[in-house]
Amino acid sequence: MTQKTIGVAIVSFASSDVIEDCLNSLLTSDYTDLKIVVCDNASPDNSRALIRTWAANAGVSFQEVGQDTKISKIDAHVTMINADVNLGYAGGVNQCLAYLQQDPDVGLFWVLNPDCEVESTTASDFAAHAARAGDFSLMGSRVLYNRADRAIQSDGGGVNRWTGVCSNLNQGASADTAIRPHIDSLDFISGANLVASRKFIETVGLMREDYFLYYEEVDWAMRRGDLPLTWCDGALVHHHGGTAIGSGGHDTAASGFSNYFNFRNRMWFMARFNKPALPIAYIYTLLKVVKIRLKDGRENAQGAWFGLNNMSPPQHIHDRIAPEARDRAFNQQL
């Protein structure tokens, strides 16, 4: 299986503090056939101006396009899609993927968070593994926290079929000693760093956009059918994690904003993929809300409670989304 271009899909929202480091790391890649597409989700900061300046200083070919631009070939090394509104994570990813899909030379679609940094061999490792893997849906690799202790953030993910709770395997373990889980134990690949095959996208379609934040990559992986997941040893990515939305981490609490979308979308996910277990998932998550209230305070618990019950968000969460994007973010499915 011969791979040509790797298309890199990056969604940026208020990422001015991290996006340059991400792009600079991609420029160090020894695999040079990369086409980088950044969808800026109507950032309220200076992200777009910063990316323009970065491209000029880096000396890379650069172009800007609007949403849903039609092409036949990607000529620029870096393309920035200027979204009209905040499309959410999946909406931004889908803009990048749809743009890249139009170029027949793109064989792999690498979804990468803007607060990630890659190593010089990461892209070439992905390309080499894909060339010998045969047909697959999504490819993952080890994601490390971007800090000196080489702690793992994710060696792939698992989903509890009864509660809908997602977990990153080997999270917090040392990369020097942890044993990578067998591929059959994985349910999904972290959306911070995943590679989709063209066959998978053409068979399954793009990500569902109604989640807005969280569970998009889990849902995507669950729709893979007979196309297996695959794992690329050695392709390391370093991730800050949750820089824009307060996702929390191995030793930090998630924000109320993060809890709202995470808990709401957990119920949606269960309704779609294991509806008989939805009452169990609800009770489990309700107990989690109580724990958050006792441990992390009222505001964090309030976000979790409103999300769990598929309610319109409290004001402090509502106001964090731009008015023109609120219908997209706060749609109610159940």
GROMACS .gro file of C-alpha atoms in nm:
model
  334
    1MET     CA    1   0.000   0.000   0.000
    2THR     CA    2   0.179   0.314  -0.121
    3GLN     CA    3   0.109   0.637   0.063
    4LYS     CA    4   0.169   0.974  -0.088
    5THR     CA    5   0.081   1.298   0.086
    6ILE     CA    6  -0.009   1.313   0.455
    7GLY     CA    7  -0.271   1.579   0.517
    8VAL     CA    8  -0.252   1.736   0.862
    9ALA     CA    9  -0.580   1.871   1.005
   10ILE     CA   10  -0.549   2.119   1.292
   11VAL     CA   11  -0.840   2.301   1.455
   12SER     CA   12  -0.741   2.626   1.621
   13PHE     CA   13  -0.951   2.825   1.865
   14ALA     CA   14  -0.777   3.092   2.073
   15SER     CA   15  -0.458   2.893   2.022
   16SER     CA   16  -0.214   3.181   1.982
   17ASP     CA   17  -0.008   3.060   2.279
   18VAL     CA   18   0.058   2.715   2.130
   19ILE     CA   19  -0.004   2.704   1.755
   20GLU     CA   20   0.340   2.830   1.653
   21ASP     CA   21   0.517   2.554   1.844
   22CYS     CA   22   0.289   2.296   1.682
   23LEU     CA   23   0.355   2.426   1.331
   24ASN     CA   24   0.728   2.463   1.391
   25SER     CA   25   0.749   2.102   1.505
   26LEU     CA   26   0.576   1.986   1.186
   27LEU     CA   27   0.834   2.175   0.980
   28THR     CA   28   1.109   1.962   1.137
   29SER     CA   29   0.953   1.645   0.992
   30ASP     CA   30   1.184   1.427   0.787
   31TYR     CA   31   0.874   1.323   0.590
   32THR     CA   32   0.841   1.626   0.368
   33ASP     CA   33   0.523   1.544   0.176
   34LEU     CA   34   0.292   1.709   0.427
   35LYS     CA   35   0.001   1.940   0.351
   36ILE     CA   36  -0.098   2.127   0.666
   37VAL     CA   37  -0.450   2.268   0.695
   38VAL     CA   38  -0.548   2.480   0.994
   39CYS     CA   39  -0.915   2.562   1.046
   40ASP     CA   40  -0.936   2.869   1.266
   41ASN     CA   41  -1.271   2.852   1.442
   42ALA     CA   42  -1.335   3.229   1.450
   43SER     CA   43  -1.082   3.278   1.728
   44PRO     CA   44  -1.138   3.588   1.941
   45ASP     CA   45  -0.763   3.638   1.984
   46ASN     CA   46  -0.492   3.715   1.728
   47SER     CA   47  -0.449   3.355   1.610
   48ARG     CA   48  -0.507   3.429   1.242
   49ALA     CA   49  -0.264   3.721   1.231
   50LEU     CA   50  -0.009   3.515   1.421
   51ILE     CA   51  -0.034   3.226   1.173
   52ARG     CA   52   0.007   3.466   0.880
   53THR     CA   53   0.317   3.616   1.039
   54TRP     CA   54   0.454   3.274   1.126
   55ALA     CA   55   0.414   3.152   0.766
   56ALA     CA   56   0.591   3.459   0.628
   57ASN     CA   57   0.879   3.422   0.873
   58ALA     CA   58   0.906   3.046   0.816
   59GLY     CA   59   0.921   3.093   0.440
   60VAL     CA   60   0.653   2.833   0.365
   61SER     CA   61   0.397   2.860   0.088
   62PHE     CA   62   0.073   2.975   0.249
   63GLN     CA   63  -0.283   3.049   0.148
   64GLU     CA   64  -0.611   3.141   0.315
   65VAL     CA   65  -0.952   3.013   0.209
   66GLY     CA   66  -1.308   3.031   0.336
   67GLN     CA   67  -1.536   2.753   0.456
   68ASP     CA   68  -1.631   2.479   0.209
   69THR     CA   69  -1.380   2.591  -0.055
   70LYS     CA   70  -1.369   2.366  -0.363
   71ILE     CA   71  -1.031   2.269  -0.510
   72SER     CA   72  -0.875   1.994  -0.719
   73LYS     CA   73  -0.518   2.014  -0.592
   74ILE     CA   74  -0.349   2.161  -0.285
   75ASP     CA   75  -0.050   2.368  -0.384
   76ALA     CA   76   0.037   2.546  -0.059
   77HIS     CA   77   0.235   2.381   0.219
   78VAL     CA   78   0.009   2.546   0.478
   79THR     CA   79  -0.354   2.646   0.427
   80MET     CA   80  -0.567   2.836   0.677
   81ILE     CA   81  -0.944   2.793   0.655
   82ASN     CA   82  -1.113   3.096   0.809
   83ALA     CA   83  -1.436   2.965   0.961
   84ASP     CA   84  -1.724   3.211   0.982
   85VAL     CA   85  -1.819   3.096   1.333
   86ASN     CA   86  -1.693   2.854   1.595
   87LEU     CA   87  -1.784   2.522   1.434
   88GLY     CA   88  -1.679   2.312   1.732
   89TYR     CA   89  -1.406   2.050   1.729
   90ALA     CA   90  -1.567   1.813   1.478
   91GLY     CA   91  -1.692   2.096   1.259
   92GLY     CA   92  -1.340   2.233   1.232
   93VAL     CA   93  -1.188   1.890   1.175
   94ASN     CA   94  -1.443   1.819   0.903
   95GLN     CA   95  -1.360   2.144   0.726
   96CYS     CA   96  -0.995   2.035   0.714
   97LEU     CA   97  -1.073   1.678   0.610
   98ALA     CA   98  -1.317   1.780   0.337
   99TYR     CA   99  -1.060   2.023   0.198
  100LEU     CA  100  -0.783   1.763   0.204
  101GLN     CA  101  -1.005   1.491   0.060
  102GLN     CA  102  -1.039   1.683  -0.264
  103ASP     CA  103  -0.669   1.628  -0.340
  104PRO     CA  104  -0.633   1.266  -0.462
  105ASP     CA  105  -0.267   1.258  -0.359
  106VAL     CA  106  -0.361   1.274   0.010
  107GLY     CA  107  -0.364   0.918   0.142
  108LEU     CA  108  -0.354   0.974   0.517
  109PHE     CA  109  -0.542   1.231   0.725
  110TRP     CA  110  -0.362   1.326   1.046
  111VAL     CA  111  -0.583   1.502   1.301
  112LEU     CA  112  -0.362   1.692   1.543
  113ASN     CA  113  -0.444   1.930   1.827
  114PRO     CA  114  -0.286   2.276   1.810
  115ASP     CA  115  -0.129   2.227   2.153
  116CYS     CA  116   0.064   1.921   2.033
  117GLU     CA  117   0.424   1.905   1.919
  118VAL     CA  118   0.558   1.622   1.705
  119GLU     CA  119   0.902   1.472   1.667
  120SER     CA  120   1.101   1.481   1.345
  121THR     CA  121   1.027   1.115   1.271
  122THR     CA  122   0.659   1.104   1.373
  123ALA     CA  123   0.516   1.160   1.025
  124SER     CA  124   0.757   0.918   0.856
  125ASP     CA  125   0.675   0.654   1.118
  126PHE     CA  126   0.304   0.696   1.039
  127ALA     CA  127   0.368   0.669   0.665
  128ALA     CA  128   0.584   0.358   0.702
  129HIS     CA  129   0.334   0.184   0.929
  130ALA     CA  130   0.041   0.264   0.699
  131ALA     CA  131   0.231   0.123   0.403
  132ARG     CA  132   0.252  -0.220   0.567
  133ALA     CA  133  -0.072  -0.222   0.769
  134GLY     CA  134  -0.321  -0.297   0.494
  135ASP     CA  135  -0.671  -0.155   0.523
  136PHE     CA  136  -0.744   0.019   0.853
  137SER     CA  137  -0.977   0.279   0.999
  138LEU     CA  138  -0.779   0.489   1.247
  139MET     CA  139  -0.415   0.475   1.346
  140GLY     CA  140  -0.286   0.589   1.683
  141SER     CA  141   0.045   0.640   1.854
  142ARG     CA  142   0.167   0.724   2.201
  143VAL     CA  143   0.080   1.073   2.328
  144LEU     CA  144   0.299   1.211   2.606
  145TYR     CA  145   0.230   1.503   2.834
  146ASN     CA  146   0.445   1.791   2.720
  147ARG     CA  147   0.671   1.794   3.023
  148ALA     CA  148   1.006   1.659   3.130
  149ASP     CA  149   0.898   1.342   3.313
  150ARG     CA  150   0.786   1.157   2.996
  151ALA     CA  151   0.449   1.068   3.145
  152ILE     CA  152   0.197   0.915   2.907
  153GLN     CA  153  -0.129   1.093   2.837
  154SER     CA  154  -0.276   0.826   2.611
  155ASP     CA  155  -0.188   0.488   2.465
  156GLY     CA  156  -0.529   0.473   2.303
  157GLY     CA  157  -0.868   0.478   2.469
  158GLY     CA  158  -1.131   0.249   2.614
  159VAL     CA  159  -1.504   0.298   2.671
  160ASN     CA  160  -1.702   0.141   2.953
  161ARG     CA  161  -2.005  -0.010   2.780
  162TRP     CA  162  -2.228   0.041   3.085
  163THR     CA  163  -2.136   0.393   3.190
  164GLY     CA  164  -1.998   0.549   2.872
  165VAL     CA  165  -1.694   0.668   3.063
  166CYS     CA  166  -1.387   0.700   2.842
  167SER     CA  167  -1.037   0.639   2.970
  168ASN     CA  168  -0.692   0.694   2.829
  169LEU     CA  169  -0.491   0.376   2.867
  170ASN     CA  170  -0.160   0.405   3.056
  171GLN     CA  171  -0.242   0.764   3.151
  172GLY     CA  172   0.018   0.894   3.394
  173ALA     CA  173   0.252   0.597   3.350
  174SER     CA  174   0.614   0.643   3.256
  175ALA     CA  175   0.693   0.607   2.887
  176ASP     CA  176   1.017   0.437   2.987
  177THR     CA  177   0.848   0.143   3.159
  178ALA     CA  178   0.483   0.120   3.045
  179ILE     CA  179   0.382  -0.166   2.821
  180ARG     CA  180   0.167  -0.060   2.530
  181PRO     CA  181  -0.180  -0.223   2.543
  182HIS     CA  182  -0.272  -0.476   2.277
  183ILE     CA  183  -0.458  -0.318   1.987
  184ASP     CA  184  -0.763  -0.537   2.054
  185SER     CA  185  -0.809  -0.367   2.393
  186LEU     CA  186  -0.860  -0.025   2.233
  187ASP     CA  187  -1.199   0.121   2.148
  188PHE     CA  188  -1.083   0.453   2.005
  189ILE     CA  189  -0.781   0.672   1.935
  190SER     CA  190  -0.733   1.005   2.111
  191GLY     CA  191  -0.858   1.294   1.902
  192ALA     CA  192  -0.548   1.492   1.995
  193ASN     CA  193  -0.346   1.272   1.760
  194LEU     CA  194  -0.504   1.026   1.519
  195VAL     CA  195  -0.454   0.927   1.158
  196ALA     CA  196  -0.750   0.827   0.941
  197SER     CA  197  -0.720   0.631   0.619
  198ARG     CA  198  -0.887   0.757   0.304
  199LYS     CA  199  -1.085   0.432   0.283
  200PHE     CA  200  -1.224   0.487   0.634
  201ILE     CA  201  -1.339   0.842   0.559
  202GLU     CA  202  -1.491   0.742   0.227
  203THR     CA  203  -1.670   0.445   0.388
  204VAL     CA  204  -1.787   0.592   0.719
  205GLY     CA  205  -1.797   0.964   0.646
  206LEU     CA  206  -1.675   1.255   0.854
  207MET     CA  207  -1.719   1.315   1.226
  208ARG     CA  208  -2.062   1.391   1.371
  209GLU     CA  209  -2.072   1.762   1.448
  210ASP     CA  210  -2.358   1.782   1.697
  211TYR     CA  211  -2.138   1.689   1.996
  212PHE     CA  212  -1.949   2.021   1.948
  213LEU     CA  213  -1.684   1.916   2.205
  214TYR     CA  214  -1.599   1.566   2.336
  215TYR     CA  215  -1.691   1.215   2.218
  216GLU     CA  216  -1.653   1.300   1.848
  217GLU     CA  217  -1.353   1.072   1.795
  218VAL     CA  218  -1.510   0.800   2.013
  219ASP     CA  219  -1.828   0.806   1.805
  220TRP     CA  220  -1.619   0.804   1.487
  221ALA     CA  221  -1.423   0.499   1.596
  222MET     CA  222  -1.738   0.313   1.699
  223ARG     CA  223  -1.870   0.348   1.342
  224ARG     CA  224  -1.564   0.183   1.185
  225GLY     CA  225  -1.734  -0.148   1.107
  226ASP     CA  226  -1.487  -0.413   0.989
  227LEU     CA  227  -1.200  -0.170   0.938
  228PRO     CA  228  -0.961  -0.229   1.230
  229LEU     CA  229  -0.775   0.018   1.444
  230THR     CA  230  -0.398   0.006   1.409
  231TRP     CA  231  -0.108   0.128   1.621
  232CYS     CA  232   0.220   0.288   1.522
  233ASP     CA  233   0.496   0.226   1.774
  234GLY     CA  234   0.760   0.495   1.791
  235ALA     CA  235   0.554   0.784   1.649
  236LEU     CA  236   0.555   1.013   1.951
  237VAL     CA  237   0.347   1.326   2.003
  238HIS     CA  238   0.373   1.567   2.299
  239HIS     CA  239   0.048   1.727   2.418
  240HIS     CA  240  -0.022   2.010   2.659
  241GLY     CA  241  -0.391   1.915   2.685
  242GLY     CA  242  -0.708   2.120   2.738
  243THR     CA  243  -0.543   2.457   2.692
  244ALA     CA  244  -0.849   2.630   2.548
  245ILE     CA  245  -1.140   2.462   2.727
  246GLY     CA  246  -1.013   2.339   3.064
  247SER     CA  247  -1.039   1.966   2.998
  248GLY     CA  248  -0.852   1.875   3.313
  249GLY     CA  249  -0.581   1.617   3.330
  250HIS     CA  250  -0.426   1.340   3.532
  251ASP     CA  251  -0.391   1.568   3.835
  252THR     CA  252  -0.615   1.869   3.757
  253ALA     CA  253  -0.993   1.912   3.778
  254ALA     CA  254  -1.201   1.973   3.467
  255SER     CA  255  -1.381   2.307   3.441
  256GLY     CA  256  -1.757   2.348   3.453
  257PHE     CA  257  -1.747   2.432   3.082
  258SER     CA  258  -1.568   2.106   3.007
  259ASN     CA  259  -1.799   1.907   3.236
  260TYR     CA  260  -2.110   2.041   3.063
  261PHE     CA  261  -2.016   1.909   2.720
  262ASN     CA  262  -1.851   1.592   2.850
  263PHE     CA  263  -2.149   1.479   3.058
  264ARG     CA  264  -2.412   1.585   2.805
  265ASN     CA  265  -2.235   1.406   2.524
  266ARG     CA  266  -2.182   1.094   2.730
  267MET     CA  267  -2.560   1.053   2.750
  268TRP     CA  268  -2.594   1.115   2.376
  269PHE     CA  269  -2.323   0.862   2.302
  270MET     CA  270  -2.490   0.596   2.517
  271ALA     CA  271  -2.828   0.664   2.358
  272ARG     CA  272  -2.671   0.601   2.018
  273PHE     CA  273  -2.455   0.298   2.089
  274ASN     CA  274  -2.597   0.119   2.396
  275LYS     CA  275  -2.939   0.258   2.481
  276PRO     CA  276  -3.038  -0.024   2.722
  277ALA     CA  277  -2.750   0.083   2.947
  278LEU     CA  278  -2.852   0.450   2.950
  279PRO     CA  279  -3.019   0.436   3.298
  280ILE     CA  280  -2.704   0.283   3.446
  281ALA     CA  281  -2.489   0.547   3.280
  282TYR     CA  282  -2.717   0.820   3.413
  283ILE     CA  283  -2.705   0.698   3.774
  284TYR     CA  284  -2.329   0.652   3.762
  285THR     CA  285  -2.279   1.001   3.621
  286LEU     CA  286  -2.520   1.152   3.873
  287LEU     CA  287  -2.301   1.015   4.153
  288LYS     CA  288  -2.003   1.167   3.977
  289VAL     CA  289  -2.176   1.507   3.983
  290VAL     CA  290  -2.216   1.477   4.360
  291LYS     CA  291  -1.847   1.395   4.393
  292ILE     CA  292  -1.753   1.696   4.182
  293ARG     CA  293  -1.970   1.920   4.399
  294LEU     CA  294  -1.797   1.801   4.715
  295LYS     CA  295  -1.446   1.809   4.573
  296ASP     CA  296  -1.429   2.075   4.303
  297GLY     CA  297  -1.698   2.328   4.393
  298ARG     CA  298  -2.037   2.452   4.283
  299GLU     CA  299  -1.949   2.593   3.940
  300ASN     CA  300  -1.781   2.275   3.815
  301ALA     CA  301  -2.069   2.063   3.945
  302GLN     CA  302  -2.329   2.295   3.795
  303GLY     CA  303  -2.183   2.247   3.449
  304ALA     CA  304  -2.187   1.870   3.498
  305TRP     CA  305  -2.548   1.868   3.626
  306PHE     CA  306  -2.687   2.078   3.344
  307GLY     CA  307  -2.503   1.870   3.086
  308LEU     CA  308  -2.610   1.538   3.235
  309ASN     CA  309  -2.974   1.643   3.216
  310ASN     CA  310  -2.946   1.786   2.863
  311MET     CA  311  -3.046   2.131   2.986
  312SER     CA  312  -2.955   2.467   2.843
  313PRO     CA  313  -2.626   2.567   3.004
  314PRO     CA  314  -2.583   2.799   3.301
  315GLN     CA  315  -2.497   3.158   3.214
  316HIS     CA  316  -2.123   3.133   3.275
  317ILE     CA  317  -2.101   2.850   3.020
  318HIS     CA  318  -2.349   3.003   2.776
  319ASP     CA  319  -2.148   3.326   2.762
  320ARG     CA  320  -1.822   3.151   2.670
  321ILE     CA  321  -1.961   3.063   2.328
  322ALA     CA  322  -1.998   3.344   2.074
  323PRO     CA  323  -2.365   3.431   2.004
  324GLU     CA  324  -2.349   3.315   1.643
  325ALA     CA  325  -2.225   2.969   1.749
  326ARG     CA  326  -2.464   2.902   2.038
  327ASP     CA  327  -2.732   2.721   1.839
  328ARG     CA  328  -2.465   2.481   1.714
  329ALA     CA  329  -2.308   2.430   2.057
  330PHE     CA  330  -2.620   2.401   2.271
  331ASN     CA  331  -2.852   2.195   2.053
  332GLN     CA  332  -3.047   1.940   2.256
  333GLN     CA  333  -3.076   1.594   2.104
  334LEU     CA  334  -3.249   1.378   2.363
   0.00000   0.00000   0.00000
